[in-house]
Amino acid sequence: MYNEIDLDKIDIHAEPPTEEPARQYYFMAKCREWVNAFAQKNGRAPTFHVTTFGCQMNARDSEKLTGILQLAGYEMTEEENADFVIFNTCTVRDNANQRVYGRLGELKGYKKKNPHMKIALCGCMMQENSVIEKIRTSYPFVDLIFGTHNIYKFAELLAASHETEGMMVDIWEDTDKIVEDLPVLRKYPFKSGINIMFGCNNFCSYCIVPYVRGRERSRNPKDILREIEKLASEGVVEIMLLGQNVNSYGKTLPAHEQISFAQLLREIEQIEGIKRIRFMTSHPKDLSEELIQVMKASKKICRHLHLPLQAGSDRILKAMNRRYTKEQYIALAKHIREEIPDIAITTDLIVGFPGETLADVEETISVVKEVRYDNAFTFIYSKRTGTPAASMPDQVPEEVVKEGFDKLLKVVQETAKKQVQRYQGQVMEALAEEVNEHDASLLTGRLSNNTLVHFAGDKSLIGKIVKVRLSECHGFYYVGEVTD
Ligand code: SAH
Ligand code: SF4
Ligand code: F3S
């Protein structure tokens, strides 16, 4: 829709419209006027830089911020020393917060040299009162702060910040609003994330996401399908459906519109031009037999399932409020492997949850051995203020956490290596994604099962699916060559 909106035709001297997204386009037009004035004065367009912390949802939100800035006339730069810098933050673990504070320190130096620089902060971390207080006192040079619930209002906030001196803070507690049809600028022309739902209702006891992202709400399936059709028409071949718990997609829709995640996948499968479908994340408690069967029958759904386990001990799983047992999880993974033998299963693991002993970590290790994960992200428990786990007794001493973590990591790496090796010598399809970071004569591609493969090839192959022989396994990735 936004392609058809001509910002020049919007009367910015009239009152702003009240309905969305028209209201935001009005403010984009206002921002463009400001950008033009800047360009006249300085002989160049203002530059912007967006830095993303955190998960795929944040990466997608950053593409939305970028789309708005670009449409307003700002020019993107790789340099953090830009006229407008925005950090889209994450607060899932404390080290994510610490990284933001560190980078803000660096920005302070840039702003001293360029006093017209504007610094904005948004994302999950900004939904915490204690963070806002800390920024007000320790980082007063920040110009604009907003959260996750009013991100669709970015154009309006940007326009207001052009007319404001000092720090502007606009945080909403929650929202049930979903605004469609705002501009987006994708990082990759050939693949894209798509939000299918927002928020989370699971309240795992260690996790801050439900507090900073609000209650679960699903997008209307028609809007999702329309967006994917548009992406396909623009040349996108791979999509990643995003939600904190995609398996419960649809539950918050009005009764007459309710469809399951598996049904949504079936409809997406019909869209011409889309060759690969991925999704994340799946909560094991909500993974249905219908979904397994849809995946099994599909030619487009990738052979990869990210199925976070978190912990293997039933006592810890209960305290985490995960609502499955070790046995149920293992049975589910086994069943999935039987139904779809070439699937890669990956997971998230936490070590050091309150009360967790080394014997509990052994339970996690035994699941890793039994399920044979193709990869696992292993995290040290991070205490998040306001979550139930933060006030649980028996926070685990650092040295015990470290011992358990090292032990688990070793098993995870050994298992993953064996799993990835399974395909040595075979020919598989890879989507060529980019020029290799370390060797410009190579391209990096991704297999359906999410494993990376590096191979000699010309840049013109980027965005295409090519057949690659997986000649050498190097632990987590392959080196291969294109076959005819
Ligand atoms: N919705 C997804 C996970 C989102 S957060 C799911 O439930 O699967 C991504 C991962 O961060 C989680 O799977 C968990 O392993 C980890 N995580 C979340 N909170 C954490 C905390 N307080 N400390 C350490 N790791 C945490
Ligand atoms: Fe956090 Fe649990 Fe929701 Fe995932 S499902 S976002 S871990 S509360
Ligand atoms: Fe982080 Fe927010 Fe994602 S806390 S993991 S960016 S939902």
Coordinates of C-alpha atoms and ligand atoms in Angstrom, one line a residue:
M1 CA 0.0 0.0 0.0
Y2 CA 2.7 2.5 0.9
N3 CA 4.2 2.3 -2.6
E4 CA 1.1 4.0 -3.7
I5 CA 1.2 6.8 -1.1
D6 CA 2.9 9.9 -2.5
L7 CA 4.2 11.9 0.5
D8 CA 4.4 15.0 -1.7
K9 CA 0.6 14.9 -2.1
I10 CA 0.0 15.1 1.7
D11 CA -1.0 18.5 3.0
I12 CA 1.3 18.9 6.1
H13 CA -0.3 22.2 7.0
A14 CA -3.7 20.5 7.6
E15 CA -4.5 18.7 10.9
P16 CA -2.9 15.2 11.1
P17 CA -5.4 12.4 10.3
T18 CA -6.6 10.4 13.3
E19 CA -6.7 7.0 11.6
E20 CA -3.6 4.7 11.0
P21 CA -1.5 4.3 9.0
A22 CA -2.5 7.6 7.3
R23 CA -1.5 9.5 10.4
Q24 CA 2.0 8.1 10.2
Y25 CA 2.4 8.9 6.5
Y26 CA 1.4 12.5 7.4
F27 CA 4.3 12.6 9.8
M28 CA 6.6 11.0 7.3
A29 CA 5.8 13.9 5.0
K30 CA 6.5 16.3 7.8
C31 CA 9.9 14.6 8.4
R32 CA 10.6 14.9 4.7
E33 CA 10.1 18.6 4.9
W34 CA 12.6 18.8 7.8
V35 CA 15.0 16.6 5.8
N36 CA 14.7 19.0 2.7
A37 CA 15.5 22.0 4.9
F38 CA 18.5 20.2 6.4
A39 CA 19.7 19.3 2.9
Q40 CA 19.4 22.9 1.7
K41 CA 21.3 24.2 4.7
N42 CA 24.1 21.5 4.7
G43 CA 24.3 20.6 1.1
R44 CA 23.6 16.9 1.9
A45 CA 20.9 14.7 3.2
P46 CA 21.0 13.8 7.0
T47 CA 22.4 10.3 7.6
F48 CA 21.1 7.6 9.9
H49 CA 22.3 4.4 11.5
V50 CA 20.2 1.7 13.1
T51 CA 21.9 -0.8 15.5
T52 CA 19.9 -3.9 16.4
F53 CA 20.4 -5.9 19.6
G54 CA 18.4 -9.1 20.4
C55 CA 16.3 -11.4 18.4
Q56 CA 14.7 -11.7 14.9
M57 CA 11.7 -9.7 16.1
N58 CA 13.9 -6.8 16.8
A59 CA 15.7 -7.2 13.5
R60 CA 12.3 -7.0 11.8
D61 CA 11.3 -3.9 13.8
S62 CA 14.6 -2.3 12.7
E63 CA 13.7 -2.9 9.1
K64 CA 10.5 -1.0 9.8
L65 CA 12.4 1.9 11.4
T66 CA 14.8 1.9 8.4
G67 CA 11.9 2.0 5.9
I68 CA 10.4 5.1 7.6
L69 CA 13.7 6.9 7.8
Q70 CA 14.5 6.2 4.2
L71 CA 11.1 7.3 3.0
A72 CA 11.5 10.5 4.9
G73 CA 14.7 11.1 2.9
Y74 CA 17.4 10.2 5.4
E75 CA 20.4 8.4 4.0
M76 CA 21.6 5.1 5.5
T77 CA 25.2 4.9 6.6
E78 CA 27.3 2.0 8.0
E79 CA 29.0 4.5 10.4
E80 CA 27.6 4.9 13.9
N81 CA 28.7 8.5 13.8
A82 CA 25.5 9.6 11.9
D83 CA 23.1 12.5 12.2
F84 CA 20.4 10.2 13.6
V85 CA 21.4 7.1 15.5
I86 CA 18.9 4.6 16.9
F87 CA 19.6 1.6 19.1
N88 CA 16.9 -1.0 19.1
T89 CA 17.6 -2.7 22.4
C90 CA 17.1 -6.2 24.0
T91 CA 16.8 -7.0 27.7
V92 CA 16.5 -10.8 27.7
R93 CA 19.8 -11.2 29.6
D94 CA 21.7 -8.6 31.5
N95 CA 24.7 -8.7 29.1
A96 CA 22.4 -7.3 26.3
N97 CA 21.8 -4.3 28.5
Q98 CA 25.4 -3.8 29.4
R99 CA 26.3 -3.8 25.7
V100 CA 23.8 -0.9 25.1
Y101 CA 25.3 1.1 28.0
G102 CA 28.8 0.5 26.6
R103 CA 27.8 1.7 23.1
L104 CA 26.0 4.7 24.5
G105 CA 29.3 5.8 26.1
E106 CA 30.9 5.7 22.6
L107 CA 28.0 7.8 21.2
K108 CA 28.6 10.5 23.8
G109 CA 32.0 11.1 22.2
Y110 CA 30.5 11.5 18.7
K111 CA 27.8 13.8 20.0
K112 CA 30.4 16.1 21.5
K113 CA 31.9 16.6 18.1
N114 CA 28.5 16.8 16.3
P115 CA 26.1 18.5 18.7
H116 CA 23.3 18.3 16.1
M117 CA 23.4 14.5 16.3
K118 CA 20.2 13.0 17.6
I119 CA 20.3 9.7 19.6
A120 CA 17.2 7.6 20.0
L121 CA 16.6 4.4 22.0
C122 CA 13.8 1.9 21.5
G123 CA 13.0 -1.7 22.0
C124 CA 12.5 -4.1 24.9
M125 CA 15.0 -2.6 27.3
M126 CA 13.0 0.7 27.2
Q127 CA 9.9 -1.0 28.7
E128 CA 11.7 -1.2 32.1
N129 CA 11.3 1.8 34.4
S130 CA 14.7 1.3 36.0
V131 CA 16.4 1.6 32.6
I132 CA 14.6 4.9 31.9
E133 CA 15.7 6.2 35.3
K134 CA 19.3 5.2 34.6
I135 CA 19.3 6.9 31.2
R136 CA 17.8 10.1 32.5
T137 CA 20.5 10.4 35.1
S138 CA 23.6 8.8 33.4
Y139 CA 23.0 9.4 29.7
P140 CA 21.1 12.8 29.5
F141 CA 22.4 13.4 26.0
V142 CA 19.8 10.9 24.6
D143 CA 17.1 12.7 22.6
L144 CA 14.3 10.2 22.1
I145 CA 13.1 7.1 23.9
F146 CA 10.2 5.0 23.0
G147 CA 9.2 1.3 23.6
T148 CA 7.9 -1.7 21.9
H149 CA 4.2 -0.9 22.0
N150 CA 4.3 2.4 20.2
I151 CA 7.0 1.6 17.6
Y152 CA 4.4 2.0 14.8
K153 CA 4.3 5.7 15.9
F154 CA 8.0 6.2 15.0
A155 CA 7.3 8.8 12.3
E156 CA 5.2 10.9 14.6
L157 CA 7.9 10.7 17.4
L158 CA 10.6 11.6 14.9
A159 CA 8.7 14.6 13.7
A160 CA 8.1 15.7 17.3
S161 CA 11.8 15.3 18.1
H162 CA 12.7 17.6 15.3
E163 CA 10.9 20.3 17.2
T164 CA 12.0 19.4 20.7
E165 CA 15.1 20.3 22.7
G166 CA 16.1 17.8 25.4
M167 CA 15.0 14.3 26.0
M168 CA 11.6 13.1 24.8
V169 CA 10.3 9.9 26.5
D170 CA 7.1 8.1 25.2
I171 CA 6.6 4.7 26.7
W172 CA 3.3 2.8 26.7
E173 CA 2.5 0.1 29.3
D174 CA 0.8 -2.2 26.7
T175 CA -1.3 -2.1 23.6
D176 CA -3.6 -4.4 21.6
K177 CA -3.1 -2.3 18.4
I178 CA -1.5 -3.8 15.3
V179 CA -0.9 -1.2 12.5
E180 CA -0.5 -2.6 9.0
D181 CA 1.0 -1.2 5.9
L182 CA 3.9 0.9 7.1
P183 CA 7.0 1.1 5.0
V184 CA 9.8 -1.5 5.5
L185 CA 13.3 -1.7 4.1
R186 CA 14.6 -5.2 4.0
K187 CA 18.2 -6.1 4.8
Y188 CA 18.2 -8.9 2.2
P189 CA 16.3 -8.5 -1.1
F190 CA 15.6 -12.3 -1.3
K191 CA 14.6 -13.2 2.2
S192 CA 12.4 -11.7 4.9
G193 CA 11.0 -12.1 8.4
I194 CA 7.3 -11.6 8.8
N195 CA 5.6 -11.0 12.2
I196 CA 2.7 -13.3 12.6
M197 CA 2.1 -12.5 16.2
F198 CA 3.3 -10.2 18.9
G199 CA 3.9 -10.6 22.6
C200 CA 3.8 -13.7 24.8
N201 CA 1.4 -15.2 27.4
N202 CA 3.6 -18.0 28.6
F203 CA 5.3 -16.3 31.5
C204 CA 8.2 -18.7 31.8
S205 CA 9.4 -17.8 35.3
Y206 CA 12.9 -16.6 34.2
C207 CA 11.8 -14.6 31.2
I208 CA 11.2 -10.8 30.9
V209 CA 9.7 -11.0 27.3
P210 CA 6.0 -11.1 28.4
Y211 CA 6.6 -7.9 30.5
V212 CA 8.3 -5.9 27.8
R213 CA 6.4 -7.2 24.7
G214 CA 2.9 -7.4 26.3
R215 CA 0.1 -9.9 25.8
E216 CA 0.0 -12.3 22.9
R217 CA -1.9 -11.0 19.8
S218 CA -2.0 -12.6 16.4
R219 CA -2.1 -10.8 13.1
N220 CA -5.1 -11.3 10.9
P221 CA -4.2 -14.2 8.4
K222 CA -5.4 -12.2 5.4
D223 CA -2.9 -9.4 6.3
I224 CA -0.1 -12.0 6.6
L225 CA -0.9 -13.6 3.3
R226 CA -1.2 -10.3 1.6
E227 CA 2.2 -9.3 2.9
I228 CA 3.9 -12.5 1.8
E229 CA 2.3 -12.2 -1.7
K230 CA 3.7 -8.8 -2.0
L231 CA 7.1 -10.0 -0.9
A232 CA 7.0 -12.8 -3.4
S233 CA 6.2 -10.3 -6.1
E234 CA 9.3 -8.3 -5.1
G235 CA 11.5 -11.4 -5.5
V236 CA 11.6 -12.8 -2.0
V237 CA 12.1 -16.6 -2.0
E238 CA 12.5 -17.4 1.7
I239 CA 10.4 -16.2 4.5
M240 CA 10.7 -16.6 8.3
L241 CA 7.5 -16.4 10.2
L242 CA 8.1 -14.7 13.6
G243 CA 6.5 -15.0 17.0
Q244 CA 7.5 -15.9 20.5
N245 CA 5.3 -19.0 20.4
V246 CA 4.1 -19.6 16.8
N247 CA 2.4 -22.8 17.8
S248 CA -0.3 -20.8 19.5
Y249 CA -0.9 -18.6 16.5
G250 CA -4.5 -17.8 15.9
K251 CA -5.8 -18.3 19.5
T252 CA -6.3 -14.6 20.1
L253 CA -8.2 -14.0 16.8
P254 CA -12.0 -13.4 16.8
A255 CA -13.8 -16.7 16.6
H256 CA -14.9 -16.4 12.9
E257 CA -11.3 -15.7 11.8
Q258 CA -9.6 -18.4 13.9
I259 CA -7.1 -20.6 12.2
S260 CA -4.3 -22.8 13.5
F261 CA -0.6 -22.2 12.8
A262 CA -0.6 -25.4 10.7
Q263 CA -3.5 -24.1 8.6
L264 CA -1.7 -20.8 8.1
L265 CA 1.3 -22.7 6.8
R266 CA -0.8 -24.6 4.4
E267 CA -2.1 -21.3 2.9
I268 CA 1.4 -19.8 2.7
E269 CA 2.6 -22.9 0.9
Q270 CA 0.2 -22.0 -2.0
I271 CA 1.9 -18.6 -2.6
E272 CA 3.8 -18.8 -5.9
G273 CA 7.4 -17.6 -5.8
I274 CA 8.0 -18.5 -2.2
K275 CA 10.4 -21.4 -2.1
R276 CA 11.3 -21.8 1.5
I277 CA 9.3 -21.3 4.7
R278 CA 10.9 -21.1 8.1
F279 CA 9.4 -20.1 11.5
M280 CA 10.4 -19.5 15.0
T281 CA 10.0 -20.1 17.9
S282 CA 8.0 -23.2 18.7
H283 CA 7.0 -23.9 22.3
P284 CA 7.0 -27.7 22.8
K285 CA 3.8 -27.6 24.9
D286 CA 1.8 -26.3 21.9
L287 CA 3.4 -28.2 19.0
S288 CA 0.5 -30.1 17.4
E289 CA 0.4 -33.3 15.4
E290 CA -1.3 -31.3 12.6
L291 CA 1.9 -29.1 12.4
I292 CA 4.1 -32.2 12.2
Q293 CA 2.0 -33.6 9.3
V294 CA 1.9 -30.3 7.5
M295 CA 5.7 -30.0 7.7
K296 CA 6.1 -33.6 6.6
A297 CA 4.0 -33.1 3.5
S298 CA 5.4 -29.8 2.6
K299 CA 7.9 -29.1 -0.2
K300 CA 8.6 -25.6 1.1
I301 CA 8.8 -25.8 4.9
C302 CA 12.5 -26.1 5.8
R303 CA 13.8 -29.2 7.5
H304 CA 14.6 -27.3 10.7
L305 CA 12.7 -27.0 13.9
H306 CA 13.9 -24.8 16.8
L307 CA 12.4 -26.4 19.9
P308 CA 13.7 -24.8 23.1
L309 CA 14.1 -27.2 25.9
Q310 CA 15.6 -24.8 28.5
A311 CA 16.3 -27.6 31.1
G312 CA 16.2 -31.4 31.4
S313 CA 15.2 -31.8 35.0
D314 CA 11.5 -32.1 35.7
R315 CA 11.9 -30.1 39.0
I316 CA 13.6 -27.2 37.2
L317 CA 11.1 -27.3 34.2
K318 CA 8.3 -27.0 36.7
A319 CA 9.9 -24.1 38.5
M320 CA 10.5 -22.5 35.1
N321 CA 6.7 -22.9 34.3
R322 CA 7.5 -24.6 31.0
R323 CA 4.6 -27.0 31.3
Y324 CA 6.2 -30.1 29.9
T325 CA 8.3 -32.9 31.4
K326 CA 11.6 -34.3 30.2
E327 CA 9.8 -37.4 29.1
Q328 CA 7.2 -35.6 27.1
Y329 CA 9.8 -33.5 25.4
I330 CA 11.9 -36.5 24.5
A331 CA 8.8 -38.4 23.2
L332 CA 7.9 -35.4 21.1
A333 CA 11.4 -35.0 19.6
K334 CA 11.6 -38.7 18.9
H335 CA 8.2 -38.7 17.1
I336 CA 9.2 -35.7 15.0
R337 CA 12.4 -37.5 14.0
E338 CA 10.5 -40.6 13.0
E339 CA 8.0 -38.6 10.9
I340 CA 10.6 -36.3 9.3
P341 CA 14.0 -38.1 9.4
D342 CA 15.9 -35.4 7.6
I343 CA 14.9 -32.7 10.1
A344 CA 17.4 -30.7 12.1
I345 CA 16.3 -30.0 15.7
T346 CA 18.0 -27.1 17.5
T347 CA 17.3 -25.7 21.0
D348 CA 17.9 -23.2 23.7
L349 CA 19.4 -24.2 27.1
I350 CA 19.7 -22.3 30.3
V351 CA 22.2 -23.2 33.1
G352 CA 22.1 -21.8 36.6
F353 CA 18.3 -21.4 37.1
P354 CA 17.6 -20.9 40.9
G355 CA 17.9 -24.2 42.7
E356 CA 19.6 -26.0 39.8
T357 CA 22.2 -28.5 40.9
L358 CA 24.9 -30.3 38.9
A359 CA 22.7 -33.4 39.0
D360 CA 20.0 -31.3 37.3
V361 CA 22.5 -30.2 34.6
E362 CA 23.2 -33.9 34.0
E363 CA 19.5 -34.3 33.2
T364 CA 19.8 -31.6 30.5
I365 CA 22.9 -33.4 29.2
S366 CA 21.0 -36.6 28.9
V367 CA 18.3 -34.9 26.8
V368 CA 21.0 -33.4 24.6
K369 CA 22.5 -36.9 24.0
E370 CA 19.1 -38.5 23.4
V371 CA 17.6 -35.9 21.1
R372 CA 20.9 -35.3 19.3
Y373 CA 20.5 -31.6 18.6
D374 CA 22.0 -30.2 15.4
N375 CA 22.8 -27.0 17.4
A376 CA 22.0 -25.5 20.8
F377 CA 22.3 -22.0 22.2
T378 CA 23.5 -22.4 25.7
F379 CA 22.9 -19.5 28.1
I380 CA 23.8 -18.7 31.6
Y381 CA 20.8 -17.8 33.7
S382 CA 20.4 -14.1 34.0
K383 CA 18.3 -12.7 36.8
R384 CA 15.6 -10.3 35.4
T385 CA 14.0 -8.0 37.9
G386 CA 10.3 -8.4 38.1
T387 CA 10.2 -12.0 37.0
P388 CA 9.2 -14.7 39.5
A389 CA 12.6 -16.5 39.3
A390 CA 14.4 -13.3 40.4
S391 CA 12.9 -13.7 43.9
M392 CA 13.4 -17.4 44.2
P393 CA 15.7 -18.7 46.9
D394 CA 18.9 -20.6 46.0
Q395 CA 20.4 -18.5 43.3
V396 CA 23.2 -20.7 42.1
P397 CA 26.9 -19.6 42.9
E398 CA 28.9 -18.6 39.9
E399 CA 31.4 -21.4 40.1
V400 CA 28.7 -24.1 40.1
V401 CA 27.1 -22.4 37.1
K402 CA 30.4 -22.3 35.3
E403 CA 31.1 -26.0 35.9
G404 CA 27.7 -27.1 34.7
F405 CA 27.8 -24.7 31.7
D406 CA 31.3 -26.0 30.5
K407 CA 30.2 -29.6 30.9
L408 CA 27.0 -29.0 28.9
L409 CA 28.7 -27.0 26.2
K410 CA 31.2 -29.8 25.6
V411 CA 28.4 -32.3 25.0
V412 CA 26.4 -29.9 22.9
Q413 CA 29.4 -29.3 20.6
E414 CA 30.2 -33.0 20.3
T415 CA 26.6 -33.9 19.5
A416 CA 26.1 -31.1 17.0
K417 CA 29.3 -32.0 15.2
K418 CA 28.2 -35.6 14.7
Q419 CA 24.7 -34.5 13.6
V420 CA 26.0 -31.9 11.0
Q421 CA 28.5 -34.5 9.6
R422 CA 25.6 -36.8 8.6
Y423 CA 25.4 -35.3 5.2
Q424 CA 29.1 -35.4 4.2
G425 CA 29.5 -36.0 0.5
Q426 CA 25.8 -35.5 -0.4
V427 CA 24.4 -32.9 -2.8
M428 CA 21.9 -30.5 -1.2
E429 CA 20.1 -27.3 -2.2
A430 CA 21.5 -24.1 -0.6
L431 CA 20.2 -20.6 -0.8
A432 CA 23.2 -18.4 -1.6
E433 CA 23.0 -15.6 0.9
E434 CA 26.2 -13.5 0.8
V435 CA 29.8 -13.2 -0.1
N436 CA 31.8 -15.1 2.6
E437 CA 33.0 -12.8 5.4
H438 CA 36.6 -14.1 5.4
D439 CA 37.2 -15.1 1.8
A440 CA 35.6 -12.9 -1.0
S441 CA 36.0 -15.8 -3.6
L442 CA 33.5 -17.8 -1.6
L443 CA 29.7 -17.5 -1.2
T444 CA 27.9 -18.5 2.0
G445 CA 24.7 -20.4 1.5
R446 CA 22.2 -22.0 3.9
L447 CA 20.8 -25.5 3.6
S448 CA 17.1 -26.2 4.3
N449 CA 18.2 -27.6 7.7
N450 CA 19.9 -24.3 8.5
T451 CA 23.5 -25.5 8.2
L452 CA 25.8 -23.1 6.4
V453 CA 27.9 -24.1 3.4
H454 CA 30.7 -22.1 1.8
F455 CA 31.5 -22.6 -1.8
A456 CA 33.2 -20.9 -4.7
G457 CA 30.7 -18.9 -6.8
D458 CA 29.9 -15.6 -8.4
K459 CA 28.0 -12.9 -6.6
S460 CA 25.3 -13.2 -9.3
L461 CA 24.2 -16.4 -7.5
I462 CA 23.2 -14.5 -4.4
G463 CA 19.5 -15.0 -3.7
K464 CA 19.3 -18.1 -5.8
I465 CA 18.9 -21.7 -4.7
V466 CA 21.9 -23.8 -6.0
K467 CA 22.9 -27.5 -5.7
V468 CA 26.0 -27.9 -3.7
R469 CA 28.1 -31.0 -2.9
L470 CA 28.9 -31.0 0.8
S471 CA 32.5 -32.1 0.5
E472 CA 34.1 -31.2 3.8
C473 CA 32.5 -30.9 7.2
H474 CA 34.2 -28.4 9.5
G475 CA 32.3 -28.9 12.7
F476 CA 29.2 -26.7 12.3
Y477 CA 29.5 -25.9 8.6
Y478 CA 30.5 -27.3 5.3
V479 CA 32.8 -26.3 2.5
G480 CA 31.4 -27.5 -0.8
E481 CA 31.2 -26.9 -4.5
V482 CA 28.3 -26.1 -6.9
T483 CA 27.2 -29.1 -9.0
D484 CA 25.2 -29.0 -12.2
Ligands
SAH1 N1 10.0 -17.4 22.9 C1 11.1 -18.2 22.8 C2 12.4 -17.6 23.4 C3 12.7 -16.2 23.4 S1 14.0 -15.7 24.4 C4 10.8 -19.5 23.4 O1 10.2 -19.6 24.4 O2 11.4 -20.5 23.0 C5 15.3 -16.7 23.7 C6 16.0 -17.5 24.7 O3 16.6 -16.8 25.7 C7 15.1 -18.5 25.5 O4 14.8 -19.6 24.8 C8 15.9 -18.8 26.7 O5 16.8 -19.9 26.5 C9 16.8 -17.5 26.8 N2 16.5 -16.8 28.0 C10 15.3 -16.1 28.3 N3 15.4 -15.5 29.5 C11 16.6 -15.8 30.0 C12 17.2 -15.5 31.2 N4 16.6 -14.8 32.2 N5 18.5 -15.9 31.4 C13 19.1 -16.7 30.5 N6 18.5 -17.0 29.3 C14 17.3 -16.6 29.1
SF4_2 FE1 9.9 -16.0 27.3 FE2 8.7 -18.4 27.7 FE3 7.5 -16.5 26.3 FE4 9.6 -17.7 25.3 S1 7.7 -18.6 25.8 S2 9.2 -15.5 25.3 S3 10.9 -18.1 27.1 S4 8.0 -16.4 28.4
F3S3 FE1 15.4 -9.4 23.4 FE2 13.1 -8.4 23.1 FE3 13.8 -10.3 21.5 S1 14.1 -8.9 25.0 S2 15.2 -11.5 22.7 S3 14.7 -8.3 21.7 S4 11.8 -9.9 22.3

